[in-house]
């Protein structure tokens, strides 16, 4: 059984609860919708007496059902609970008016206008308005002035058209007392407010509106039409109970009920961006102007004209606000592409310009890139302070700009480094421009009453001569600048013979980075022999890079590259993983060997490295004792305290720790006493010389005695001949490895070597073939 986190389980439980409530709402919709259909059928058949009473009661039961649907829907909602309950209250208010009418006013010869039932009916509108507002509010993160104006413009335009099409004509033809007219007109007027809010909310929400919103829109729109016709018929005395208008009201309530049957779309509204934000206010403004013009020609309704005029004014305000936002956006975009200190374009602008330069290069054009670095600028900062240095940098841009054309780009890359992008310059022109820029900078700068003189080193690269990529031209110009600085020549054009190693180094770093990820690293293993028994005590894993173009590369071709590029941590972790995986395969084949792996400085200061090693041991189901991590003395000196913590955790887990190249670094008895070391690996310099140098032999002897006194294993690496092996055996050395015993071998060749070698064989007296 899958165990979910508490948060995920809670979310699923809430989701199931919401689904159950939605099913309940849909069942209620079917049941009470059927009740309304029966009541409608009874009224259509002209039922009288008990039949008419049942028809009226069926309509009331239907309204109870709609209110109950909203209550249940609200109980299962999270964000819109208050909105659904407001809808329930609105329908309940309408139901109260209907109950009052059916219980009392229906049986009067002439129903008074206004009546208490009108109070219940009118209570529907403010409650529905509050419900729509709450529902829209949960979908808009922040109601800005722009959103308010969008809502107002759309609402006023919709209200203006509704007034022009129905309400104005109603007012002009209304008869009867003031109370009758006001009561009759109040219904469509309240509907206009609802319709305006709904239209504005749909504009604000945009693509966030779900099916529920469109059912609400249909229901409210139907209310507007029905209430307008109802008011007209009441004023003229033509309204009849149970007619088509009652059916239309029922359909409107069905639409509202169907809105509760749909799940609410989560999240906030997805607003349009860019020029699209002006589309709605522009369309509404044009429609309102058209309505005003039509009214001017035909003497239209004053209410519609007033609403249309307000819509135009709101649209103009919204447009002005949009232009203000556009200006602010343009200003922020300019600031994002401008260096704050100097006012020059910044790195982002440079790389955008390089993209345009690529287009020019692809079309056969040329581009020159000049990188300038101020000489001895650090001295100015250190001796006179950063305020003086900043003042100097602010004057550099105007100085250099004197020598540039209008379409040349001058930008600050960062620190005291600047770049110029120019076109239509050959080698001579680019060199001449670099020289003029240096002359400008060599003129004294007046800062705070004192004169400062500086110089600059300039690197030049031209495309497509040096590269067809503008971004690479920037790198090449940077390499040339460093050559100019090193040679103190002031200006240098990129030269592949002189600067190519830097360029190729950048390429090699990327190749190594991708090679590690692509599995191009391979391991060769050199056996370590226990001199006392002649058995293979373990192996050392030595990494190689199977380069796709250059073939098999040894560590001296890429380890320095990995260290300078910060890849040693990834490389070491990959090697440990590969070594343990191979150890697992050997164990499955019947031979459990210890494996030694060199560890980088970045791993030793990584507090998570012990956990990473433990995870790998668990993955391959290996005991910690099969792994020995080799560290150099120089590594231990860089961050001794953290290295001791990391190594102690590894040692506590059972992993072996070896001091590699012992004797060539900062050998100290203090760290030997403090570190959780299990073996010393004496450097090959002493091992190779011990048979011809008494001093070297004495160092080996004393180191062996020290190791045994500290209960450490001494490993002698670099045994290149039998005489050295014999001398180490005579001294009582523990473990030996070297080319005389075996070269580092790929895993399959090493396995063959192990199988062909007799068990517990003595140390060979002749070199074994690799």
XYZ file of C-alpha atoms in Angstrom:
770
model
C 0.000 0.000 0.000
C 1.295 3.468 -0.906
C 1.706 5.779 2.085
C 1.090 9.425 1.210
C 2.516 12.391 3.095
C 0.100 14.005 5.526
C -0.354 17.037 3.296
C -1.078 14.955 0.180
C -3.456 12.681 2.107
C -5.276 15.716 3.458
C -5.625 17.212 0.001
C -7.045 13.979 -1.371
C -9.468 13.690 1.528
C -10.679 17.226 0.957
C -10.989 16.503 -2.765
C -13.166 13.443 -2.068
C -15.354 15.491 0.290
C -15.836 18.158 -2.381
C -16.740 15.500 -4.966
C -19.342 14.011 -2.593
C -20.947 17.403 -2.015
C -21.008 18.133 -5.744
C -22.790 14.817 -6.299
C -25.293 15.792 -3.595
C -25.896 19.152 -5.277
C -26.474 17.471 -8.630
C -28.942 15.008 -7.078
C -30.829 17.911 -5.509
C -30.846 19.646 -8.881
C -32.465 16.608 -10.514
C -35.039 16.128 -7.730
C -36.158 19.729 -7.370
C -35.856 20.402 -11.082
C -38.364 17.590 -11.550
C -40.615 19.204 -8.955
C -40.549 22.459 -10.889
C -41.300 20.618 -14.138
C -44.386 18.978 -12.565
C -45.581 22.329 -11.228
C -44.986 23.931 -14.633
C -46.950 21.156 -16.361
C -49.845 21.540 -13.930
C -49.977 25.274 -14.553
C -49.763 24.815 -18.331
C -52.710 22.367 -18.274
C -54.872 25.004 -16.586
C -55.282 23.148 -13.303
C -57.729 24.697 -10.886
C -58.512 24.192 -7.231
C -56.211 21.611 -5.689
C -54.259 21.316 -8.927
C -53.521 25.027 -8.985
C -52.522 24.884 -5.341
C -50.171 21.967 -6.027
C -48.669 23.875 -8.953
C -48.005 26.894 -6.751
C -46.618 24.709 -3.963
C -44.391 22.898 -6.458
C -42.794 26.193 -7.461
C -42.152 27.009 -3.795
C -40.615 23.585 -3.211
C -38.431 24.176 -6.245
C -37.134 27.451 -4.737
C -36.459 25.640 -1.443
C -34.445 23.112 -3.408
C -32.367 25.796 -5.146
C -31.609 27.445 -1.800
C -30.666 24.046 -0.345
C -28.349 23.407 -3.314
C -26.493 26.632 -2.562
C -26.221 25.727 1.141
C -24.750 22.304 0.360
C -22.451 23.788 -2.275
C -21.169 26.348 0.226
C -20.547 23.683 2.860
C -18.225 21.881 0.472
C -16.402 24.991 -0.753
C -13.253 26.514 0.673
C -12.727 29.844 -1.064
C -16.328 30.570 -2.170
C -18.258 29.407 0.888
C -19.503 32.890 1.760
C -20.514 33.552 -1.846
C -22.602 30.379 -2.149
C -24.304 31.065 1.165
C -25.102 34.606 0.007
C -26.736 33.047 -3.051
C -28.687 30.762 -0.690
C -29.821 33.814 1.299
C -30.798 35.615 -1.937
C -32.959 32.705 -3.108
C -34.421 32.410 0.413
C -35.389 36.081 0.310
C -37.037 35.540 -3.070
C -38.766 32.462 -1.607
C -40.117 34.567 1.269
C -41.645 36.981 -1.224
C -43.160 34.080 -3.156
C -44.586 32.528 0.039
C -46.150 35.870 0.990
C -47.704 36.179 -2.432
C -49.023 32.605 -2.558
C -50.304 32.707 1.027
C -52.074 36.077 0.921
C -51.837 38.343 -2.124
C -52.742 35.652 -4.642
C -56.318 35.465 -3.343
C -56.962 39.209 -3.325
C -59.077 40.628 -6.191
C -56.374 43.255 -6.839
C -52.888 42.804 -5.397
C -51.497 46.069 -4.020
C -48.356 47.550 -5.540
C -45.943 47.696 -3.800
C -46.530 44.826 -1.374
C -44.614 42.861 1.255
C -43.900 40.215 -1.330
C -42.037 42.857 -3.367
C -39.780 43.409 -0.349
C -38.810 39.717 -0.395
C -38.317 39.729 -4.147
C -36.128 42.870 -3.981
C -34.035 41.341 -1.199
C -32.709 38.904 -3.792
C -30.664 41.573 -5.569
C -28.316 42.988 -2.887
C -27.592 39.478 -1.607
C -26.874 38.194 -5.140
C -24.708 41.282 -5.727
C -22.685 40.466 -2.576
C -22.342 36.840 -3.683
C -20.982 37.807 -7.108
C -18.603 40.324 -5.551
C -17.215 37.753 -3.083
C -16.808 35.179 -5.834
C -14.948 37.623 -8.062
C -12.811 38.822 -5.135
C -11.398 35.343 -4.471
C -10.199 35.116 -8.085
C -8.382 38.421 -8.194
C -5.226 38.665 -6.082
C -5.436 42.435 -5.754
C -8.174 44.793 -6.917
C -6.083 47.498 -8.493
C -7.473 50.737 -9.889
C -7.097 49.286 -13.392
C -9.256 46.283 -12.485
C -11.904 48.503 -10.929
C -11.986 50.624 -14.056
C -12.284 47.540 -16.303
C -15.236 46.404 -14.228
C -16.863 49.864 -14.226
C -16.409 50.414 -17.975
C -17.910 47.046 -18.880
C -20.741 47.349 -16.381
C -21.700 50.860 -17.458
C -21.663 49.898 -21.138
C -23.864 46.863 -20.517
C -26.227 48.933 -18.381
C -26.356 51.690 -21.018
C -27.383 49.269 -23.757
C -29.924 47.575 -21.503
C -31.403 50.949 -20.598
C -31.516 52.012 -24.235
C -33.203 48.809 -25.344
C -35.762 48.368 -22.546
C -35.604 50.538 -19.441
C -35.905 53.903 -21.217
C -38.937 52.801 -23.183
C -40.454 51.482 -19.969
C -39.995 54.818 -18.203
C -41.494 56.748 -21.096
C -44.608 54.569 -21.279
C -45.090 53.940 -17.555
C -48.559 54.715 -16.169
C -50.092 54.593 -12.713
C -49.003 55.958 -9.362
C -45.431 56.835 -8.521
C -45.201 53.867 -6.130
C -46.328 51.464 -8.862
C -43.868 52.872 -11.387
C -40.963 52.935 -8.941
C -41.662 49.387 -7.787
C -41.940 48.111 -11.343
C -38.806 49.905 -12.530
C -36.819 48.804 -9.466
C -36.660 45.228 -10.729
C -34.936 45.835 -14.091
C -32.800 48.587 -12.528
C -31.514 46.164 -9.883
C -30.945 43.611 -12.630
C -28.800 46.179 -14.471
C -26.542 46.522 -11.450
C -26.195 42.756 -11.240
C -25.525 42.459 -14.965
C -22.921 45.240 -14.822
C -21.078 43.563 -11.971
C -21.194 40.205 -13.702
C -19.932 41.611 -17.018
C -17.133 43.498 -15.277
C -16.197 40.432 -13.235
C -15.948 38.298 -16.376
C -13.586 40.863 -17.904
C -11.438 40.958 -14.762
C -11.321 37.175 -14.358
C -10.681 36.533 -18.056
C -9.661 32.950 -18.802
C -10.134 32.029 -15.145
C -13.944 31.965 -15.561
C -15.344 28.449 -15.502
C -18.679 26.977 -16.572
C -20.268 28.109 -13.304
C -19.700 31.757 -14.196
C -21.373 31.348 -17.558
C -24.452 29.714 -15.974
C -24.592 32.649 -13.553
C -24.338 35.037 -16.497
C -27.172 33.269 -18.312
C -29.377 33.284 -15.219
C -28.831 36.978 -14.448
C -29.303 37.963 -18.114
C -32.586 36.049 -18.191
C -33.649 37.830 -15.004
C -32.967 41.194 -16.702
C -35.134 40.345 -19.704
C -37.924 38.761 -17.640
C -38.051 41.535 -15.027
C -38.136 44.204 -17.742
C -41.065 42.520 -19.507
C -42.748 41.963 -16.149
C -42.441 45.659 -15.228
C -43.856 46.667 -18.598
C -46.823 44.307 -18.238
C -47.533 45.360 -14.650
C -47.558 49.057 -15.562
C -49.982 48.343 -18.428
C -52.026 45.809 -16.472
C -51.348 42.874 -18.796
C -49.390 40.581 -16.479
C -51.004 37.170 -15.790
C -49.893 34.683 -13.147
C -48.611 31.373 -14.497
C -47.756 32.728 -17.896
C -44.485 32.590 -19.849
C -42.818 35.032 -17.451
C -43.175 32.589 -14.541
C -41.551 29.943 -16.735
C -38.688 32.341 -17.576
C -38.066 33.064 -13.896
C -37.941 29.350 -13.230
C -35.407 28.836 -16.042
C -33.316 31.686 -14.591
C -33.275 29.947 -11.211
C -32.356 26.683 -12.927
C -29.357 28.425 -14.495
C -28.291 29.674 -11.067
C -28.714 26.193 -9.643
C -26.663 24.653 -12.453
C -23.851 27.049 -11.564
C -23.661 25.323 -8.181
C -23.315 21.928 -9.900
C -19.948 22.771 -11.450
C -16.591 22.639 -9.617
C -14.922 25.961 -8.976
C -11.762 26.680 -10.879
C -8.936 27.172 -8.418
C -6.225 29.782 -8.519
C -6.317 33.411 -9.376
C -7.453 35.097 -12.556
C -5.243 34.918 -15.629
C -5.100 38.480 -16.866
C -4.255 39.591 -20.368
C -0.975 41.368 -20.872
C 0.462 43.824 -23.340
C -1.783 45.648 -25.812
C -4.656 43.219 -25.107
C -5.398 45.005 -21.812
C -6.743 47.958 -23.836
C -9.075 45.797 -25.944
C -12.061 45.691 -23.554
C -12.074 49.402 -22.570
C -11.546 50.379 -26.213
C -14.450 48.238 -27.471
C -16.689 49.438 -24.645
C -15.742 53.069 -25.288
C -16.503 52.746 -29.016
C -19.828 51.046 -28.271
C -20.760 53.764 -25.754
C -19.813 56.525 -28.225
C -21.927 54.820 -30.870
C -24.824 54.700 -28.439
C -24.419 58.407 -27.657
C -24.317 59.249 -31.364
C -27.429 57.171 -32.009
C -29.200 58.940 -29.154
C -28.123 62.324 -30.533
C -29.626 61.500 -33.929
C -32.882 60.007 -32.667
C -33.461 61.740 -29.335
C -32.597 58.633 -27.338
C -33.151 57.783 -23.717
C -31.421 60.135 -21.198
C -30.674 57.300 -18.758
C -28.882 55.306 -21.452
C -27.056 58.444 -22.563
C -25.874 59.203 -19.034
C -24.629 55.644 -18.530
C -22.877 55.680 -21.911
C -21.189 58.993 -21.111
C -19.944 57.617 -17.792
C -18.648 54.533 -19.619
C -16.685 56.727 -22.066
C -15.166 58.767 -19.245
C -14.204 55.611 -17.338
C -12.663 54.141 -20.511
C -10.605 57.293 -21.052
C -9.401 57.120 -17.448
C -8.512 53.439 -17.921
C -6.569 54.238 -21.095
C -4.640 57.004 -19.365
C -3.802 54.633 -16.526
C -2.601 52.055 -19.034
C -0.280 54.556 -20.713
C 1.097 55.458 -17.297
C 1.767 51.776 -16.616
C 3.417 51.428 -20.017
C 5.747 54.319 -19.253
C 6.598 52.797 -15.874
C 7.251 49.440 -17.550
C 9.502 51.067 -20.147
C 11.411 52.825 -17.378
C 11.865 49.592 -15.435
C 13.043 47.804 -18.584
C 15.574 50.580 -19.166
C 16.804 50.323 -15.594
C 17.123 46.543 -15.903
C 19.463 47.066 -18.873
C 21.478 49.941 -17.400
C 24.409 49.830 -15.031
C 23.370 51.680 -11.890
C 26.774 53.233 -11.195
C 27.870 54.436 -14.622
C 24.579 54.752 -16.500
C 26.034 52.602 -19.286
C 24.344 49.496 -20.674
C 24.953 46.465 -18.460
C 25.700 42.787 -19.123
C 22.107 42.061 -20.098
C 22.255 44.735 -22.777
C 25.571 43.340 -23.966
C 24.203 39.855 -24.503
C 21.128 41.218 -26.257
C 23.459 43.150 -28.552
C 25.492 39.987 -29.115
C 22.355 38.225 -30.352
C 21.885 41.003 -32.922
C 25.561 40.712 -33.814
C 25.046 37.001 -34.503
C 22.387 37.928 -37.041
C 24.827 40.337 -38.699
C 27.572 37.711 -38.771
C 25.193 35.142 -40.257
C 24.376 37.642 -43.000
C 28.030 38.075 -43.951
C 28.712 41.213 -41.913
C 31.587 41.839 -39.542
C 31.720 42.649 -35.841
C 34.605 43.817 -33.675
C 34.577 43.225 -29.910
C 36.943 45.172 -27.644
C 37.273 44.326 -23.955
C 38.923 46.979 -21.756
C 40.192 46.395 -18.242
C 41.561 49.275 -16.134
C 45.119 48.713 -14.909
C 45.881 49.105 -11.198
C 42.290 49.996 -10.412
C 42.417 47.801 -7.299
C 45.220 49.971 -5.954
C 42.994 53.047 -6.250
C 40.182 51.319 -4.387
C 42.498 50.023 -1.680
C 44.435 53.245 -1.138
C 41.825 55.964 -1.775
C 38.614 54.119 -1.032
C 35.699 52.778 -3.060
C 34.043 56.194 -3.258
C 36.960 57.514 -5.318
C 36.971 54.343 -7.405
C 33.254 54.722 -8.127
C 33.733 58.369 -9.091
C 36.468 57.313 -11.504
C 34.276 54.639 -13.096
C 31.503 57.182 -13.648
C 33.890 59.304 -15.726
C 35.129 56.406 -17.869
C 31.964 56.184 -19.984
C 31.975 59.825 -21.166
C 35.696 59.603 -21.925
C 35.390 56.497 -24.074
C 32.237 57.770 -25.738
C 34.209 60.555 -27.413
C 35.856 58.016 -29.714
C 32.771 55.990 -30.582
C 30.218 56.316 -33.359
C 26.496 56.574 -32.749
C 25.839 52.903 -33.564
C 28.749 51.557 -31.487
C 27.863 50.019 -28.107
C 29.801 50.845 -24.948
C 28.818 48.832 -21.860
C 30.142 47.932 -18.453
C 30.621 44.205 -17.973
C 31.301 44.521 -14.275
C 33.978 45.783 -11.900
C 36.520 47.759 -13.905
C 35.852 45.914 -17.169
C 34.144 47.527 -20.177
C 33.257 46.292 -23.652
C 32.810 47.965 -27.030
C 30.878 46.393 -29.918
C 31.567 47.998 -33.273
C 31.061 47.100 -36.917
C 32.669 47.946 -40.252
C 36.179 47.809 -38.766
C 39.090 45.843 -40.187
C 42.112 44.812 -38.108
C 43.769 48.174 -38.586
C 40.631 50.082 -37.675
C 39.984 47.951 -34.567
C 43.579 48.434 -33.374
C 43.368 52.165 -34.032
C 40.123 52.390 -32.042
C 41.708 50.473 -29.148
C 44.651 52.871 -29.173
C 42.399 55.938 -29.120
C 40.402 54.522 -26.239
C 43.608 54.015 -24.251
C 44.715 57.586 -24.988
C 41.421 58.894 -23.614
C 41.876 56.920 -20.416
C 45.490 58.036 -20.012
C 44.393 61.660 -19.636
C 44.269 62.663 -15.923
C 40.934 62.302 -14.123
C 39.988 65.113 -11.731
C 38.320 63.654 -8.646
C 37.874 65.555 -5.410
C 40.555 68.105 -6.209
C 43.217 65.566 -7.130
C 44.372 64.160 -10.449
C 44.438 60.419 -11.119
C 46.143 58.797 -14.080
C 45.247 55.276 -15.150
C 45.802 53.027 -18.117
C 43.918 50.117 -19.610
C 44.603 46.800 -21.300
C 42.495 46.145 -24.386
C 41.745 42.821 -26.060
C 40.380 42.732 -29.605
C 38.555 39.954 -31.468
C 36.878 40.228 -34.852
C 34.212 38.157 -36.480
C 33.948 36.226 -38.617
C 37.762 36.122 -38.750
C 38.208 34.745 -35.238
C 34.752 33.253 -34.694
C 31.292 33.295 -36.251
C 29.693 33.512 -32.791
C 29.444 36.952 -31.187
C 29.364 35.513 -27.679
C 32.549 33.565 -28.389
C 34.131 36.754 -29.746
C 33.560 38.278 -26.301
C 35.401 35.364 -24.704
C 38.266 35.621 -27.208
C 38.588 39.369 -26.681
C 38.749 38.702 -22.947
C 41.569 36.197 -23.464
C 43.424 38.703 -25.642
C 42.977 41.373 -22.952
C 44.662 39.148 -20.375
C 47.517 38.554 -22.807
C 47.902 42.314 -23.227
C 47.891 42.768 -19.457
C 50.453 40.007 -18.910
C 52.787 41.270 -21.631
C 52.169 44.958 -20.737
C 51.562 45.752 -24.402
C 48.362 47.702 -23.805
C 46.512 46.242 -26.825
C 46.431 42.681 -28.131
C 44.442 41.093 -30.935
C 43.336 37.525 -30.317
C 45.929 35.033 -31.543
C 45.064 31.345 -31.542
C 48.666 30.218 -31.015
C 49.097 32.513 -28.024
C 45.591 32.508 -26.541
C 44.211 29.265 -27.947
C 44.945 27.297 -24.790
C 42.503 29.488 -22.914
C 39.880 29.064 -25.612
C 40.408 25.325 -25.763
C 40.358 25.175 -21.981
C 36.864 26.660 -21.958
C 35.768 24.102 -24.543
C 37.423 21.294 -22.582
C 35.623 22.283 -19.391
C 32.267 22.021 -21.133
C 33.269 18.727 -22.710
C 34.300 17.359 -19.304
C 31.099 18.597 -17.707
C 28.987 16.852 -20.321
C 31.328 13.831 -20.329
C 30.762 13.218 -16.607
C 27.005 13.331 -17.148
C 27.229 11.134 -20.269
C 29.207 8.377 -18.527
C 32.482 8.923 -20.382
C 34.574 8.339 -17.245
C 36.068 4.869 -16.901
C 37.999 3.263 -14.039
C 41.149 1.200 -14.167
C 42.159 -0.759 -11.090
C 45.680 -1.415 -9.742
C 45.957 -4.337 -7.309
C 47.499 -3.940 -3.831
C 49.376 -6.994 -2.548
C 49.782 -7.961 1.106
C 53.489 -8.812 1.390
C 53.008 -11.190 4.326
C 50.666 -13.539 2.419
C 51.014 -12.598 -1.214
C 47.238 -12.180 -1.486
C 45.512 -9.341 -3.275
C 44.468 -7.114 -0.384
C 42.439 -4.718 -2.549
C 42.599 -2.385 -5.539
C 42.958 1.322 -6.146
C 40.460 2.884 -8.563
C 42.172 5.250 -11.013
C 39.946 7.383 -13.230
C 40.356 7.803 -16.969
C 38.342 9.906 -19.446
C 37.258 8.119 -22.605
C 37.125 11.268 -24.727
C 35.006 10.800 -27.870
C 37.622 12.536 -30.058
C 40.942 12.397 -28.181
C 40.714 8.822 -26.943
C 41.622 7.593 -23.461
C 42.940 10.461 -21.322
C 44.896 9.987 -18.112
C 44.203 12.085 -14.991
C 47.000 14.596 -15.650
C 45.068 15.699 -18.766
C 41.858 16.700 -16.976
C 42.156 16.694 -13.155
C 43.559 20.241 -13.022
C 40.815 21.271 -15.426
C 38.170 19.759 -13.176
C 39.605 21.456 -10.081
C 39.718 24.905 -11.697
C 36.173 24.531 -13.046
C 34.700 23.306 -9.771
C 33.908 19.840 -11.130
C 36.000 17.787 -8.727
C 33.145 17.150 -6.316
C 30.941 15.730 -9.075
C 33.840 13.788 -10.537
C 34.781 12.232 -7.180
C 31.190 11.310 -6.379
C 30.878 9.680 -9.787
C 34.100 7.707 -9.260
C 32.967 6.465 -5.824
C 29.661 5.357 -7.356
C 31.373 3.525 -10.221
C 33.944 1.896 -7.912
C 31.306 0.564 -5.513
C 29.183 -0.681 -8.410
C 32.197 -2.640 -9.727
C 32.958 -3.898 -6.213
C 29.388 -5.223 -6.050
C 29.868 -7.075 -9.348
C 33.094 -8.657 -8.111
C 31.386 -9.678 -4.867
C 28.573 -11.296 -6.830
C 31.233 -13.186 -8.786
C 32.785 -14.500 -5.551
C 35.557 -12.032 -4.732
C 35.005 -9.197 -2.256
C 37.819 -6.672 -2.705
C 38.432 -3.409 -0.927
C 38.628 -0.439 -3.256
C 40.537 2.798 -2.651
C 39.343 6.093 -4.167
C 41.083 9.471 -4.144
C 38.973 12.232 -2.594
C 38.979 15.885 -3.682
C 39.195 18.894 -1.318
C 35.631 19.915 -2.143
C 34.342 16.566 -0.884
C 36.277 16.834 2.368
C 34.608 20.135 3.253
C 31.170 18.914 2.203
C 29.215 17.993 5.331
C 26.806 15.942 3.209
C 29.535 13.753 1.662
C 29.393 11.092 4.434
C 25.647 10.746 3.888
C 26.223 10.413 0.143
C 28.794 7.638 0.701
C 26.481 5.843 3.137
C 23.654 5.976 0.600
C 25.876 4.443 -2.096
C 26.971 1.643 0.241
C 23.324 0.877 0.977
C 22.440 0.970 -2.716
C 25.049 -1.656 -3.553
C 24.552 -3.594 -0.310
C 28.228 -3.449 0.635
C 29.897 -3.186 4.039
C 31.615 0.140 4.702
C 34.953 -1.637 5.193
C 35.257 -2.289 1.442
C 35.824 1.418 0.778
C 39.046 3.307 1.543
C 39.153 7.036 0.831
C 42.582 8.464 0.066
C 43.298 12.087 1.015
C 46.475 14.102 0.567
C 48.249 16.042 3.296
C 47.822 19.343 1.481
C 44.036 18.862 1.454
C 44.025 18.419 5.212
C 45.793 21.732 5.685
C 43.164 23.783 3.762
C 40.255 23.419 6.204
C 41.488 21.092 8.889
C 38.590 21.374 11.328
C 35.898 20.640 8.769
C 37.975 17.900 7.159
C 38.406 16.217 10.552
C 34.622 16.333 11.104
C 33.880 14.813 7.705
C 36.550 12.106 7.987
C 35.470 11.252 11.533
C 31.915 10.647 10.369
C 33.186 8.461 7.532
C 35.434 6.515 9.863
C 32.645 6.066 12.425
C 30.592 4.510 9.623
C 33.390 1.990 8.962
C 35.000 3.574 5.883
C 38.797 3.388 5.766
C 40.879 6.590 5.550
C 44.332 6.682 3.971
C 46.890 9.508 3.860
C 48.039 9.504 0.233
C 51.489 10.684 -0.921
C 52.645 10.705 2.694
C 55.917 12.509 3.211
C 55.618 15.001 0.336
C 53.222 17.463 1.946
C 52.932 19.054 5.358
C 53.661 15.933 7.382
C 52.786 16.479 11.016
C 52.555 14.092 13.928
C 49.827 16.347 15.328
C 47.327 15.588 12.598
C 48.269 11.913 12.591
C 47.212 11.820 16.226
C 43.999 13.771 15.583
C 42.800 12.280 12.292
C 40.844 9.024 12.138
C 43.407 7.466 9.792
C 43.638 3.729 9.077
C 46.640 3.637 6.743
C 49.620 5.633 5.485
C 50.524 5.496 1.826
C 54.180 6.399 1.463
C 54.954 8.382 -1.664
C 56.695 6.686 -4.608
C 59.590 9.189 -4.355
C 60.914 7.366 -1.277
C 59.983 3.870 -2.458
C 61.723 4.216 -5.827
C 64.938 5.521 -4.256
C 65.211 3.230 -1.215
C 67.429 0.583 -2.885
C 69.959 3.196 -4.001
C 69.834 5.674 -1.121
C 70.413 4.905 2.522
C 68.589 8.086 3.488
C 65.522 7.075 1.522
C 65.699 3.612 3.071
C 65.902 5.182 6.526
C 62.824 7.322 5.802
C 60.930 4.229 4.704
C 62.048 2.324 7.799
C 61.142 5.122 10.223
C 57.769 5.711 8.548
C 57.028 1.987 8.774
C 57.867 1.968 12.490
C 55.707 5.074 13.047
C 52.765 3.505 11.221
C 52.955 0.302 13.204
C 53.328 2.253 16.449
C 50.090 4.089 15.613
C 48.424 0.800 14.605
C 48.234 1.928 10.983
C 48.758 -0.043 7.781
C 51.680 1.147 5.632
C 51.138 0.956 1.879
C 54.162 1.397 -0.370
C 53.279 2.613 -3.852
C 55.626 2.788 -6.806
C 57.351 -0.603 -6.558
C 58.901 -0.765 -10.013
C 61.291 -3.703 -9.611
C 61.775 -6.923 -7.661
C 64.632 -5.504 -5.585
C 62.335 -2.865 -4.151
C 59.661 -5.458 -3.392
C 62.234 -7.657 -1.644
C 63.543 -4.723 0.408
C 60.012 -3.791 1.505
C 59.288 -7.398 2.448
C 62.475 -7.527 4.528
C 61.446 -4.360 6.421
C 58.024 -5.820 7.169
C 55.962 -3.475 4.977
C 52.259 -4.339 4.983
C 50.994 -3.646 1.456
C 52.709 -2.850 -1.829
C 51.518 -1.737 -5.247
C 53.318 -0.768 -8.415
C 53.920 -1.497 -12.064
C 56.206 -4.428 -11.175
C 53.176 -6.237 -9.783
C 50.534 -4.970 -12.216
C 49.664 -1.899 -14.171
C 46.205 -0.355 -13.648
C 43.815 -2.557 -15.617
C 40.230 -2.280 -16.853
C 37.790 -4.333 -14.743
C 37.545 -7.304 -17.114
C 41.321 -7.554 -17.537
C 41.849 -7.287 -13.789
C 39.358 -10.075 -13.222
C 41.249 -12.248 -15.694
C 44.508 -11.384 -13.895
C 42.952 -12.379 -10.571
C 41.647 -15.673 -11.957
C 44.979 -16.629 -13.508
C 46.887 -15.760 -10.324
C 47.111 -18.671 -7.822
C 45.568 -18.113 -4.387
C 47.997 -16.900 -1.723
C 50.872 -16.968 -4.176
C 54.152 -15.493 -3.003
C 55.300 -12.124 -4.211
C 56.490 -12.665 -7.788
C 60.157 -12.621 -8.572
C 59.587 -11.407 -12.122
C 57.354 -8.789 -13.606
C 53.916 -10.038 -14.598
C 52.571 -9.042 -17.975
C 49.954 -6.288 -17.953
